[in-house]
PDB file of C-alpha atoms in Angstrom:
ATOM      1  CA  MET A  17      -2.138 -16.446 -34.595  1.00  0.00           C
ATOM      2  CA  PRO A  18      -2.627 -15.110 -38.011  1.00  0.00           C
ATOM      3  CA  SER A  19      -0.150 -13.934 -40.100  1.00  0.00           C
ATOM      4  CA  LEU A  20       0.220  -9.859 -39.280  1.00  0.00           C
ATOM      5  CA  SER A  21       3.318  -9.784 -40.994  1.00  0.00           C
ATOM      6  CA  PRO A  22       3.533  -6.214 -42.989  1.00  0.00           C
ATOM      7  CA  PRO A  23       2.339  -5.816 -46.870  1.00  0.00           C
ATOM      8  CA  SER A  24       4.918  -5.611 -49.814  1.00  0.00           C
ATOM      9  CA  PRO A  25       6.214  -2.307 -49.931  1.00  0.00           C
ATOM     10  CA  ALA A  26       5.294  -2.510 -54.193  1.00  0.00           C
ATOM     11  CA  SER A  27       1.850  -3.418 -52.825  1.00  0.00           C
ATOM     12  CA  PRO A  28       0.460  -1.657 -50.617  1.00  0.00           C
ATOM     13  CA  SER A  29      -2.370  -2.615 -48.141  1.00  0.00           C
ATOM     14  CA  PRO A  30      -4.441  -1.723 -45.107  1.00  0.00           C
ATOM     15  CA  LEU A  31      -3.939  -3.065 -41.758  1.00  0.00           C
ATOM     16  CA  PRO A  32      -5.083  -6.757 -41.704  1.00  0.00           C
ATOM     17  CA  TYR A  33      -8.391  -6.077 -39.778  1.00  0.00           C
ATOM     18  CA  ASP A  34      -9.632  -9.219 -40.193  1.00  0.00           C
ATOM     19  CA  ALA A  35      -6.416 -11.293 -38.960  1.00  0.00           C
ATOM     20  CA  VAL A  36      -6.379  -9.035 -36.151  1.00  0.00           C
ATOM     21  CA  VAL A  37     -10.303  -9.561 -35.278  1.00  0.00           C
ATOM     22  CA  THR A  38      -9.567 -13.689 -35.471  1.00  0.00           C
ATOM     23  CA  ALA A  39      -6.342 -13.851 -33.513  1.00  0.00           C
ATOM     24  CA  LEU A  40      -8.436 -11.675 -30.337  1.00  0.00           C
ATOM     25  CA  ARG A  41     -11.724 -14.060 -31.029  1.00  0.00           C
ATOM     26  CA  ALA A  42      -9.286 -16.577 -30.623  1.00  0.00           C
ATOM     27  CA  ALA A  43      -8.010 -15.363 -27.027  1.00  0.00           C
ATOM     28  CA  GLY A  44     -11.503 -15.070 -25.796  1.00  0.00           C
ATOM     29  CA  CYS A  45     -12.137 -11.231 -26.650  1.00  0.00           C
ATOM     30  CA  VAL A  46     -16.041 -10.785 -26.452  1.00  0.00           C
ATOM     31  CA  PHE A  47     -15.777  -7.122 -28.439  1.00  0.00           C
ATOM     32  CA  ALA A  48     -13.092  -8.325 -30.602  1.00  0.00           C
ATOM     33  CA  GLU A  49     -14.177  -5.899 -33.332  1.00  0.00           C
ATOM     34  CA  ASP A  50     -13.768  -2.950 -31.655  1.00  0.00           C
ATOM     35  CA  GLU A  51     -10.941  -3.881 -29.582  1.00  0.00           C
ATOM     36  CA  ALA A  52      -9.251  -4.260 -33.338  1.00  0.00           C
ATOM     37  CA  ARG A  53     -10.181  -1.137 -34.315  1.00  0.00           C
ATOM     38  CA  LEU A  54      -8.206   0.458 -31.239  1.00  0.00           C
ATOM     39  CA  ILE A  55      -5.598  -1.209 -32.070  1.00  0.00           C
ATOM     40  CA  LEU A  56      -5.100  -0.828 -35.253  1.00  0.00           C
ATOM     41  CA  ALA A  57      -5.693   3.047 -34.764  1.00  0.00           C
ATOM     42  CA  ALA A  58      -2.489   2.871 -32.140  1.00  0.00           C
ATOM     43  CA  ALA A  59      -0.135   0.671 -33.713  1.00  0.00           C
ATOM     44  CA  ARG A  60       2.096   3.329 -35.516  1.00  0.00           C
ATOM     45  CA  THR A  61       3.986   0.750 -37.713  1.00  0.00           C
ATOM     46  CA  PRO A  62       3.185  -3.602 -38.719  1.00  0.00           C
ATOM     47  CA  ASP A  63       5.552  -4.450 -36.133  1.00  0.00           C
ATOM     48  CA  GLU A  64       4.192  -2.480 -33.108  1.00  0.00           C
ATOM     49  CA  LEU A  65       0.765  -4.054 -34.173  1.00  0.00           C
ATOM     50  CA  THR A  66       1.968  -7.534 -34.222  1.00  0.00           C
ATOM     51  CA  ALA A  67       3.488  -6.635 -30.928  1.00  0.00           C
ATOM     52  CA  MET A  68      -0.096  -4.991 -28.852  1.00  0.00           C
ATOM     53  CA  VAL A  69      -1.773  -7.852 -30.529  1.00  0.00           C
ATOM     54  CA  ASP A  70       0.358 -10.568 -28.971  1.00  0.00           C
ATOM     55  CA  ARG A  71       0.345  -8.909 -25.822  1.00  0.00           C
ATOM     56  CA  ARG A  72      -3.598  -8.569 -25.671  1.00  0.00           C
ATOM     57  CA  VAL A  73      -3.975 -11.939 -26.732  1.00  0.00           C
ATOM     58  CA  THR A  74      -2.095 -12.779 -23.792  1.00  0.00           C
ATOM     59  CA  GLY A  75      -4.097 -11.069 -21.405  1.00  0.00           C
ATOM     60  CA  VAL A  76      -2.970  -7.816 -20.788  1.00  0.00           C
ATOM     61  CA  PRO A  77      -6.083  -5.371 -20.544  1.00  0.00           C
ATOM     62  CA  LEU A  78      -6.658  -3.697 -23.625  1.00  0.00           C
ATOM     63  CA  GLU A  79      -6.340  -0.043 -22.064  1.00  0.00           C
ATOM     64  CA  LEU A  80      -2.552  -1.057 -21.028  1.00  0.00           C
ATOM     65  CA  VAL A  81      -2.153  -2.341 -25.016  1.00  0.00           C
ATOM     66  CA  VAL A  82      -3.455   0.874 -26.068  1.00  0.00           C
ATOM     67  CA  GLY A  83      -2.119   2.958 -23.723  1.00  0.00           C
ATOM     68  CA  TRP A  84      -5.135   4.671 -22.910  1.00  0.00           C
ATOM     69  CA  ALA A  85      -9.020   4.058 -21.129  1.00  0.00           C
ATOM     70  CA  GLU A  86     -12.182   6.575 -22.286  1.00  0.00           C
ATOM     71  CA  PHE A  87     -13.530   8.236 -19.119  1.00  0.00           C
ATOM     72  CA  ARG A  88     -16.684  10.296 -19.138  1.00  0.00           C
ATOM     73  CA  GLY A  89     -15.544  11.369 -22.717  1.00  0.00           C
ATOM     74  CA  LEU A  90     -11.766  12.127 -21.687  1.00  0.00           C
ATOM     75  CA  ARG A  91      -8.494   9.819 -23.151  1.00  0.00           C
ATOM     76  CA  ILE A  92      -7.104   8.912 -19.784  1.00  0.00           C
ATOM     77  CA  ALA A  93      -3.145   7.925 -20.112  1.00  0.00           C
ATOM     78  CA  VAL A  94      -2.602   4.805 -18.581  1.00  0.00           C
ATOM     79  CA  GLU A  95       0.624   2.556 -17.172  1.00  0.00           C
ATOM     80  CA  PRO A  96       1.285  -1.066 -16.503  1.00  0.00           C
ATOM     81  CA  GLY A  97       0.956  -1.175 -12.852  1.00  0.00           C
ATOM     82  CA  VAL A  98      -1.877   1.404 -12.617  1.00  0.00           C
ATOM     83  CA  PHE A  99      -5.180   0.913 -11.945  1.00  0.00           C
ATOM     84  CA  VAL A 100      -7.265   1.092 -14.960  1.00  0.00           C
ATOM     85  CA  PRO A 101     -10.922   3.498 -13.926  1.00  0.00           C
ATOM     86  CA  ARG A 102     -13.565   1.604 -14.710  1.00  0.00           C
ATOM     87  CA  ARG A 103     -16.894   2.786 -16.487  1.00  0.00           C
ATOM     88  CA  ARG A 104     -19.104   2.334 -13.404  1.00  0.00           C
ATOM     89  CA  THR A 105     -16.560   5.006 -11.464  1.00  0.00           C
ATOM     90  CA  GLU A 106     -18.281   7.730 -13.929  1.00  0.00           C
ATOM     91  CA  PHE A 107     -21.084   7.649 -11.392  1.00  0.00           C
ATOM     92  CA  LEU A 108     -18.944   8.741  -8.583  1.00  0.00           C
ATOM     93  CA  VAL A 109     -18.046  11.512 -10.314  1.00  0.00           C
ATOM     94  CA  GLU A 110     -21.761  12.275 -11.733  1.00  0.00           C
ATOM     95  CA  GLN A 111     -22.971  12.220  -8.100  1.00  0.00           C
ATOM     96  CA  ALA A 112     -19.827  14.286  -6.978  1.00  0.00           C
ATOM     97  CA  VAL A 113     -21.278  17.050  -9.504  1.00  0.00           C
ATOM     98  CA  ALA A 114     -24.556  16.589  -8.526  1.00  0.00           C
ATOM     99  CA  ALA A 115     -23.688  16.794  -4.499  1.00  0.00           C
ATOM    100  CA  ALA A 116     -21.070  20.061  -4.319  1.00  0.00           C
ATOM    101  CA  PRO A 117     -21.884  21.753  -8.118  1.00  0.00           C
ATOM    102  CA  ASP A 118     -19.758  24.979  -6.644  1.00  0.00           C
ATOM    103  CA  ALA A 119     -17.049  23.375  -5.381  1.00  0.00           C
ATOM    104  CA  SER A 120     -13.589  25.134  -5.676  1.00  0.00           C
ATOM    105  CA  VAL A 121     -11.532  22.215  -3.866  1.00  0.00           C
ATOM    106  CA  VAL A 122     -11.550  19.084  -5.172  1.00  0.00           C
ATOM    107  CA  VAL A 123      -9.188  16.149  -3.759  1.00  0.00           C
ATOM    108  CA  ASP A 124      -9.236  12.751  -5.643  1.00  0.00           C
ATOM    109  CA  LEU A 125      -7.804  10.434  -3.044  1.00  0.00           C
ATOM    110  CA  CYS A 126      -6.546   6.663  -4.100  1.00  0.00           C
ATOM    111  CA  CYS A 127      -6.288   8.665  -7.165  1.00  0.00           C
ATOM    112  CA  GLY A 128      -4.816   5.868  -9.021  1.00  0.00           C
ATOM    113  CA  SER A 129      -4.533   7.371 -13.290  1.00  0.00           C
ATOM    114  CA  GLY A 130      -6.195  10.488 -12.013  1.00  0.00           C
ATOM    115  CA  ALA A 131      -9.185   9.582 -13.617  1.00  0.00           C
ATOM    116  CA  VAL A 132     -11.411  10.658 -11.250  1.00  0.00           C
ATOM    117  CA  GLY A 133      -9.965  14.208 -10.438  1.00  0.00           C
ATOM    118  CA  ALA A 134      -9.684  15.013 -14.697  1.00  0.00           C
ATOM    119  CA  ALA A 135     -13.583  14.168 -15.044  1.00  0.00           C
ATOM    120  CA  LEU A 136     -14.276  16.428 -12.166  1.00  0.00           C
ATOM    121  CA  ALA A 137     -11.651  19.456 -12.915  1.00  0.00           C
ATOM    122  CA  ALA A 138     -13.740  19.100 -16.555  1.00  0.00           C
ATOM    123  CA  ALA A 139     -16.963  18.861 -15.139  1.00  0.00           C
ATOM    124  CA  LEU A 140     -16.630  21.568 -12.850  1.00  0.00           C
ATOM    125  CA  GLY A 141     -15.288  24.046 -15.557  1.00  0.00           C
ATOM    126  CA  SER A 142     -11.454  23.977 -14.512  1.00  0.00           C
ATOM    127  CA  PRO A 143      -8.931  25.487 -15.183  1.00  0.00           C
ATOM    128  CA  GLY A 144     -10.317  28.423 -13.474  1.00  0.00           C
ATOM    129  CA  PRO A 145     -11.943  27.949 -10.062  1.00  0.00           C
ATOM    130  CA  VAL A 146     -11.256  24.346  -9.656  1.00  0.00           C
ATOM    131  CA  GLU A 147      -8.051  23.838  -7.418  1.00  0.00           C
ATOM    132  CA  LEU A 148      -7.424  20.209  -7.900  1.00  0.00           C
ATOM    133  CA  HIS A 149      -5.538  17.892  -6.345  1.00  0.00           C
ATOM    134  CA  ALA A 150      -4.816  14.196  -6.202  1.00  0.00           C
ATOM    135  CA  ALA A 151      -3.043  11.363  -3.960  1.00  0.00           C
ATOM    136  CA  ASP A 152      -1.731   7.921  -4.296  1.00  0.00           C
ATOM    137  CA  ILE A 153       0.623   5.743  -2.012  1.00  0.00           C
ATOM    138  CA  ASP A 154       2.329   4.019  -5.349  1.00  0.00           C
ATOM    139  CA  PRO A 155       4.621   6.286  -7.097  1.00  0.00           C
ATOM    140  CA  ALA A 156       3.865   4.253 -10.630  1.00  0.00           C
ATOM    141  CA  ALA A 157       0.149   5.898  -9.892  1.00  0.00           C
ATOM    142  CA  VAL A 158       1.785   9.501  -9.417  1.00  0.00           C
ATOM    143  CA  ARG A 159       3.525   9.689 -12.310  1.00  0.00           C
ATOM    144  CA  CYS A 160       0.545   8.728 -14.192  1.00  0.00           C
ATOM    145  CA  ALA A 161      -2.014  10.832 -12.759  1.00  0.00           C
ATOM    146  CA  ARG A 162       0.588  13.514 -13.297  1.00  0.00           C
ATOM    147  CA  ARG A 163      -0.062  13.708 -16.754  1.00  0.00           C
ATOM    148  CA  ASN A 164      -4.024  13.330 -16.899  1.00  0.00           C
ATOM    149  CA  VAL A 165      -4.416  16.183 -14.027  1.00  0.00           C
ATOM    150  CA  ALA A 166      -1.828  18.330 -15.830  1.00  0.00           C
ATOM    151  CA  PRO A 167      -4.530  20.426 -18.358  1.00  0.00           C
ATOM    152  CA  TYR A 168      -6.477  20.932 -15.188  1.00  0.00           C
ATOM    153  CA  ASP A 169      -3.473  22.655 -13.392  1.00  0.00           C
ATOM    154  CA  GLY A 170      -3.588  19.583 -11.170  1.00  0.00           C
ATOM    155  CA  ARG A 171      -1.306  18.646  -8.144  1.00  0.00           C
ATOM    156  CA  VAL A 172      -0.731  15.157  -7.619  1.00  0.00           C
ATOM    157  CA  HIS A 173       0.919  14.131  -4.192  1.00  0.00           C
ATOM    158  CA  THR A 174       2.839  10.785  -2.905  1.00  0.00           C
ATOM    159  CA  GLY A 175       2.000   9.503   0.792  1.00  0.00           C
ATOM    160  CA  ASP A 176      -0.548   7.438   2.469  1.00  0.00           C
ATOM    161  CA  LEU A 177      -4.347   9.055   2.586  1.00  0.00           C
ATOM    162  CA  PHE A 178      -4.087  12.177   4.091  1.00  0.00           C
ATOM    163  CA  GLU A 179      -0.860  11.867   5.009  1.00  0.00           C
ATOM    164  CA  ALA A 180       0.201  13.092   1.478  1.00  0.00           C
ATOM    165  CA  LEU A 181      -1.994  16.437   1.134  1.00  0.00           C
ATOM    166  CA  PRO A 182      -0.573  19.789   2.100  1.00  0.00           C
ATOM    167  CA  ASP A 183      -2.338  21.193   5.899  1.00  0.00           C
ATOM    168  CA  SER A 184      -3.435  24.260   3.453  1.00  0.00           C
ATOM    169  CA  LEU A 185      -6.383  22.145   2.338  1.00  0.00           C
ATOM    170  CA  ARG A 186      -7.784  21.090   5.642  1.00  0.00           C
ATOM    171  CA  GLY A 187     -11.573  22.388   6.271  1.00  0.00           C
ATOM    172  CA  ARG A 188     -11.156  23.851   2.363  1.00  0.00           C
ATOM    173  CA  VAL A 189     -12.489  20.567   0.600  1.00  0.00           C
ATOM    174  CA  GLY A 190     -15.964  20.525  -1.636  1.00  0.00           C
ATOM    175  CA  ILE A 191     -15.521  17.435  -3.147  1.00  0.00           C
ATOM    176  CA  LEU A 192     -13.360  14.396  -1.442  1.00  0.00           C
ATOM    177  CA  ALA A 193     -13.735  11.482  -3.891  1.00  0.00           C
ATOM    178  CA  ALA A 194     -12.294   8.401  -2.774  1.00  0.00           C
ATOM    179  CA  ASN A 195     -11.486   5.132  -5.652  1.00  0.00           C
ATOM    180  CA  VAL A 196     -10.730   3.463  -2.213  1.00  0.00           C
ATOM    181  CA  PRO A 197      -9.629  -0.363  -2.682  1.00  0.00           C
ATOM    182  CA  TYR A 198     -12.863  -2.369  -1.819  1.00  0.00           C
ATOM    183  CA  VAL A 199     -11.711  -6.319  -2.622  1.00  0.00           C
ATOM    184  CA  PRO A 200     -11.705  -8.515   0.846  1.00  0.00           C
ATOM    185  CA  SER A 201      -8.304  -9.478   0.308  1.00  0.00           C
ATOM    186  CA  ASP A 202      -9.519 -13.563   0.399  1.00  0.00           C
ATOM    187  CA  GLU A 203     -11.046 -12.254  -2.829  1.00  0.00           C
ATOM    188  CA  VAL A 204      -8.367 -10.681  -4.767  1.00  0.00           C
ATOM    189  CA  GLY A 205      -7.609 -14.180  -6.141  1.00  0.00           C
ATOM    190  CA  LEU A 206     -11.028 -14.672  -7.779  1.00  0.00           C
ATOM    191  CA  LEU A 207     -10.486 -11.439  -9.343  1.00  0.00           C
ATOM    192  CA  PRO A 208     -10.791 -11.900 -13.646  1.00  0.00           C
ATOM    193  CA  ALA A 209      -7.022 -12.349 -14.680  1.00  0.00           C
ATOM    194  CA  GLU A 210      -6.707  -8.497 -16.341  1.00  0.00           C
ATOM    195  CA  ALA A 211      -7.139  -7.445 -12.862  1.00  0.00           C
ATOM    196  CA  ARG A 212      -5.202  -9.266 -10.545  1.00  0.00           C
ATOM    197  CA  ASP A 213      -2.123 -10.078 -13.137  1.00  0.00           C
ATOM    198  CA  HIS A 214      -1.426  -6.728 -14.098  1.00  0.00           C
ATOM    199  CA  GLU A 215      -2.845  -4.301 -11.775  1.00  0.00           C
ATOM    200  CA  PRO A 216      -1.528  -3.405  -8.262  1.00  0.00           C
ATOM    201  CA  ARG A 217      -2.214  -5.141  -5.415  1.00  0.00           C
ATOM    202  CA  VAL A 218      -2.768  -1.988  -3.097  1.00  0.00           C
ATOM    203  CA  ALA A 219      -5.082  -0.914  -5.815  1.00  0.00           C
ATOM    204  CA  LEU A 220      -7.414  -3.587  -5.198  1.00  0.00           C
ATOM    205  CA  ASP A 221      -7.150  -5.046  -1.813  1.00  0.00           C
ATOM    206  CA  GLY A 222      -8.996  -3.494   0.964  1.00  0.00           C
ATOM    207  CA  GLY A 223      -8.281  -5.714   3.492  1.00  0.00           C
ATOM    208  CA  PRO A 224     -10.466  -8.343   5.498  1.00  0.00           C
ATOM    209  CA  ASP A 225     -14.013  -7.408   4.718  1.00  0.00           C
ATOM    210  CA  GLY A 226     -12.588  -5.365   2.039  1.00  0.00           C
ATOM    211  CA  LEU A 227     -13.817  -1.755   3.929  1.00  0.00           C
ATOM    212  CA  ASP A 228     -10.493  -1.285   6.083  1.00  0.00           C
ATOM    213  CA  VAL A 229      -9.626   2.087   3.341  1.00  0.00           C
ATOM    214  CA  LEU A 230     -13.053   3.617   3.674  1.00  0.00           C
ATOM    215  CA  ARG A 231     -12.674   3.010   6.774  1.00  0.00           C
ATOM    216  CA  ARG A 232      -9.790   5.133   7.139  1.00  0.00           C
ATOM    217  CA  VAL A 233     -11.007   8.144   5.040  1.00  0.00           C
ATOM    218  CA  ALA A 234     -14.275   8.034   6.300  1.00  0.00           C
ATOM    219  CA  ALA A 235     -12.842   8.661  10.005  1.00  0.00           C
ATOM    220  CA  GLY A 236     -10.562  11.194   8.458  1.00  0.00           C
ATOM    221  CA  ALA A 237     -12.553  13.469   6.060  1.00  0.00           C
ATOM    222  CA  HIS A 238     -14.464  15.415   8.815  1.00  0.00           C
ATOM    223  CA  GLN A 239     -10.922  17.642   9.412  1.00  0.00           C
ATOM    224  CA  TRP A 240     -10.662  18.141   5.243  1.00  0.00           C
ATOM    225  CA  LEU A 241     -14.053  18.899   4.588  1.00  0.00           C
ATOM    226  CA  ALA A 242     -15.255  22.740   4.310  1.00  0.00           C
ATOM    227  CA  PRO A 243     -18.663  24.040   5.343  1.00  0.00           C
ATOM    228  CA  GLY A 244     -20.743  21.589   2.796  1.00  0.00           C
ATOM    229  CA  GLY A 245     -18.476  19.918   1.439  1.00  0.00           C
ATOM    230  CA  CYS A 246     -18.927  16.297   0.906  1.00  0.00           C
ATOM    231  CA  LEU A 247     -16.892  12.848   0.437  1.00  0.00           C
ATOM    232  CA  LEU A 248     -17.897  10.215  -2.101  1.00  0.00           C
ATOM    233  CA  ILE A 249     -16.584   6.588  -1.816  1.00  0.00           C
ATOM    234  CA  GLU A 250     -17.735   3.789  -4.071  1.00  0.00           C
ATOM    235  CA  THR A 251     -18.120   0.701  -2.757  1.00  0.00           C
ATOM    236  CA  SER A 252     -20.323  -2.706  -3.438  1.00  0.00           C
ATOM    237  CA  GLU A 253     -24.147  -3.586  -3.250  1.00  0.00           C
ATOM    238  CA  ARG A 254     -23.002  -6.208  -0.354  1.00  0.00           C
ATOM    239  CA  GLN A 255     -20.440  -3.656   1.563  1.00  0.00           C
ATOM    240  CA  ALA A 256     -22.772  -1.024   1.306  1.00  0.00           C
ATOM    241  CA  PRO A 257     -24.986  -1.233   4.649  1.00  0.00           C
ATOM    242  CA  THR A 258     -21.686  -1.405   6.518  1.00  0.00           C
ATOM    243  CA  ALA A 259     -19.787   1.389   3.998  1.00  0.00           C
ATOM    244  CA  LEU A 260     -23.129   3.286   5.366  1.00  0.00           C
ATOM    245  CA  GLU A 261     -22.371   2.136   9.118  1.00  0.00           C
ATOM    246  CA  ALA A 262     -18.641   3.549   8.781  1.00  0.00           C
ATOM    247  CA  PHE A 263     -19.338   6.990   7.773  1.00  0.00           C
ATOM    248  CA  THR A 264     -22.368   7.601  10.437  1.00  0.00           C
ATOM    249  CA  ASP A 265     -19.658   6.025  13.370  1.00  0.00           C
ATOM    250  CA  SER A 266     -17.152   8.782  11.769  1.00  0.00           C
ATOM    251  CA  GLY A 267     -19.494  11.722  12.326  1.00  0.00           C
ATOM    252  CA  LEU A 268     -20.921  11.774   9.055  1.00  0.00           C
ATOM    253  CA  SER A 269     -24.286  12.007   7.722  1.00  0.00           C
ATOM    254  CA  ALA A 270     -24.731   8.959   5.053  1.00  0.00           C
ATOM    255  CA  ARG A 271     -26.877   8.511   2.247  1.00  0.00           C
ATOM    256  CA  LEU A 272     -26.435   5.704  -0.530  1.00  0.00           C
ATOM    257  CA  VAL A 273     -26.815   6.059  -4.180  1.00  0.00           C
ATOM    258  CA  VAL A 274     -26.862   2.988  -7.003  1.00  0.00           C
ATOM    259  CA  SER A 275     -26.673   3.195 -10.678  1.00  0.00           C
ATOM    260  CA  GLU A 276     -28.464  -0.365 -11.660  1.00  0.00           C
ATOM    261  CA  GLU A 277     -27.140   0.323 -14.795  1.00  0.00           C
ATOM    262  CA  LEU A 278     -23.432   0.438 -14.092  1.00  0.00           C
ATOM    263  CA  HIS A 279     -23.799  -1.578 -11.290  1.00  0.00           C
ATOM    264  CA  ALA A 280     -22.540   1.282  -8.965  1.00  0.00           C
ATOM    265  CA  ASN A 281     -22.489   2.115  -5.667  1.00  0.00           C
ATOM    266  CA  VAL A 282     -21.590   5.135  -4.140  1.00  0.00           C
ATOM    267  CA  VAL A 283     -21.512   6.078  -0.675  1.00  0.00           C
ATOM    268  CA  ILE A 284     -21.716  10.345   0.254  1.00  0.00           C
ATOM    269  CA  GLY A 285     -21.255  11.839   3.319  1.00  0.00           C
ATOM    270  CA  ARG A 286     -21.322  15.188   4.903  1.00  0.00           C
ATOM    271  CA  GLY A 287     -20.311  16.673   8.233  1.00  0.00           C
ATOM    272  CA  ARG A 288     -23.471  16.440  10.513  1.00  0.00           C
ATOM    273  CA  ASP A 289     -23.091  19.998  11.645  1.00  0.00           C
ATOM    274  CA  ARG A 290     -23.145  21.392   8.159  1.00  0.00           C
TER     275      ARG A 290
END
C-alpha cells in the first residue's frame, strides 16, 4: 500500500487523496475515487485514515468502514455485524408510501439497521402523526436501529417476527414493511465476500428456497394490518411467482411491482376483505 504517513507538523499538507485512491484501486474497489473522498471525510486523524483504508482494502464494506450508509437521502448508522441497507430497497419504501400515503402506524419487520422504518417515517412526515415500530431478532441490529429511528420517536423491539411486537398494534398497522432474508441457504456461500463475511447470516439466509421467512410474515400479516393496510416484502425476480403464491395462500390479494433500474422486486399484499 502507498505510504499514508501523516505530514510533518512543520509542513502541513492535505490528506493524501491520490495515495488512498491508489490503495483502493489496487484492492479492486471499482469506485475508488468516490470511496476515497468518503473515507477522507470520515477520518479524524492520519492514524484513523490509515486504519480505515486498511480495513477497506481487506474487504470490509465501505459502509462499515465509514460507519454509515446513504438510504433515500438519509445517513443511516451501520455497525459491524449489522446488515447494510441496499439501494434497491429504496424501491420498497417508495412503493409503500404510494400504496398507503396516509398510514399512521408503520412497522419495519426484520429491520436490520432500521433504514426502511426511518425512511418511511421521514417520507410520511414523522415525528407527528406516524407511530413507528421496528423489530429484529438480532440484538446488534436492534441497538443500531434504535439510533436510526430515534429522530422519528420510533420504538424498536427484540424478537422473532410478530412475537416481538406489542399486542396493541394488532389490526392497526397501515404499512408493514419486511425486508426479510431471501437468499436460499445453499447460495449464501456464493454471495460477494462483503456480504457473506461481514453481515449476519440470519439477515441473508431465507431457508432452502429463500422464502421461509417471507411465508411466515405473509401468514401472520392479516392479524396486524389495519383496514386498507398493506404488507410489502422484497424478493428476487426468480422467486417472485412463488412469493406471490405465498401471499395469496395466506389470504392476501397480491401484486408484484418491479424496478428495472434498481433490479428490485416487491410483492404488495392487502387483506381481500379490505
